[in-house]
Amino acid sequence: MITPILPTYARAPVAFERGEGPFIFATDGRRFLDFGAGIAVNALGHAHPHLVAALTAQAAKLWHTSNLYQVPGQQRLAERLVAATFADTVFFCNSGGEALECAIKMARKFHSHNGAPQRYRLITFEGAFHGRTLATIAAGGQKKYLEGFGPKVEGFDQVPFGDLDAVKRAIGPETAGILIEPIQGEGGIRPVAPEKMRALRQLCDEHGLLLVLDEVQSGMGRTGKLFAHELSGVTPDIMAIAKALGGGFPVGACLATERAASGMTAGVHGSTFGGNPLAMAVANAVLDIVLEPSFLPHVNRIANYLKQQLAMVADKHRDVIEEVRGEGLLLGLKCKMPNNLLIDAMRERGLLAIGAGDNVVRILPPLIIDEDHVREAIGILNDACLSLTHRPMKDAAK
Ligand SMILES: *Cc1c(COP(=O)(O)O)cnc(C)c1O
């Protein structure tokens, strides 16, 4: 018999009732160090007092008005995002997939608005993840997400990850732009080399294409920069963000230059919930903290320490961990054994982490962790690796 919750997730056997900073407490009282942060969402940890205050203050005043009216929180957040980034303008929505939908529509509209409606195709990369809507599963191109859902949305040309020659070959008279994650998240924490990012920007400029970045996972300080593209010095024309933008409150945004957004006029795109006062209050509160001058230096400092400690564990347990990779606190452990075994062993010992493609365990702690949290996590990871090294043969076959 089907469960009341549509069974589309393979859930771990644990439920949580309370969180505090990087810690999260299960309904049975167990305490976990949350180095998954709700898939890179809880960037400021759980129940951050500033976010709680912003949400509850707004909740007592006004929840929702729709976009038929002015929304002051949107005005403020958009101005702050514009001031902090390449962008001139921002569209608000409720999730990463929706932010990508806006980005894809905007890239197509740009060319159609500028007299080239035949240019609607986007070049994408193998291993990419852009969401679960019909267009974003087509953009991601992963068979496991496309199968059974009818004809794939037209207009995406996928090339091998990091293959610049393949990108050049894929550019044609119908190409509108290139869509890429500066660091693949779900694909297994695979960074695009800075020189390749610069080469993609150059290709876009040469061929009149738009560079569309998916920073849903890599954005909002996770890499030690406000956005990962700053690592390469490349700026996009359009960028989708979400996940950490609301620190746990659902909100997404599509940022763009004035030029790239030139076709997006009144009535062209919309969202009922997008940018509602609750979401805006929390996202503005997230920015209060992430934009503090000391915040990103802290992320870089703690990330260096964590990465160095992870490298030491990997060195000690070469039979379990092959490689540590990633930028800032967007880190991955490429495993020698099934990544699930390591994730389960860590969770059993009180440390949450998340699987990814390419047999990787993602380490995505809240950006507010300190040295003590790193030391505790490293101790647990070390024990988990030991348990896998010394596990009886019958388990090994699992
Ligand atoms: C999570 C994610 C998405 C999809 O976001 P949803 O909020 O689940 O729709 C898109 N792109 C990237 C890179 C992501 O990590």
Tab-separated table of C-alpha atoms and ligand atoms in Angstrom, residues 95-98 100 129-131 181 186 214 216-217 242-243, ligand 1:
chain	number	residue	atom	x	y	z
A	95	SER	CA	13.194	27.368	-5.177
A	96	GLY	CA	16.280	26.596	-7.200
A	97	GLY	CA	14.366	24.872	-9.967
A	98	GLU	CA	12.171	27.938	-10.390
A	100	LEU	CA	16.584	28.105	-13.255
A	129	PHE	CA	21.958	19.187	-11.817
A	130	HIS	CA	19.572	22.084	-12.300
A	131	GLY	CA	16.363	20.882	-10.608
A	181	GLU	CA	27.406	25.263	-12.323
A	186	GLU	CA	24.927	16.933	-7.012
A	214	ASP	CA	23.602	27.968	-11.641
A	216	VAL	CA	21.938	27.522	-6.338
A	217	GLN	CA	24.355	25.389	-4.293
A	242	ALA	CA	18.336	29.665	-3.941
A	243	LYS	CA	19.292	27.178	-1.177
B	1	LIG	C1	19.436	22.101	-5.432
B	1	LIG	C2	19.846	22.593	-6.765
B	1	LIG	C3	18.889	22.974	-7.724
B	1	LIG	C4	17.409	22.788	-7.532
B	1	LIG	O1	16.922	23.500	-6.450
B	1	LIG	P1	15.457	23.128	-5.868
B	1	LIG	O2	15.262	24.168	-4.806
B	1	LIG	O3	15.531	21.737	-5.353
B	1	LIG	O4	14.492	23.266	-6.981
B	1	LIG	C5	19.353	23.494	-8.920
B	1	LIG	N1	20.666	23.620	-9.162
B	1	LIG	C6	21.598	23.273	-8.259
B	1	LIG	C7	23.052	23.458	-8.586
B	1	LIG	C8	21.223	22.733	-7.038
B	1	LIG	O5	22.143	22.338	-6.171
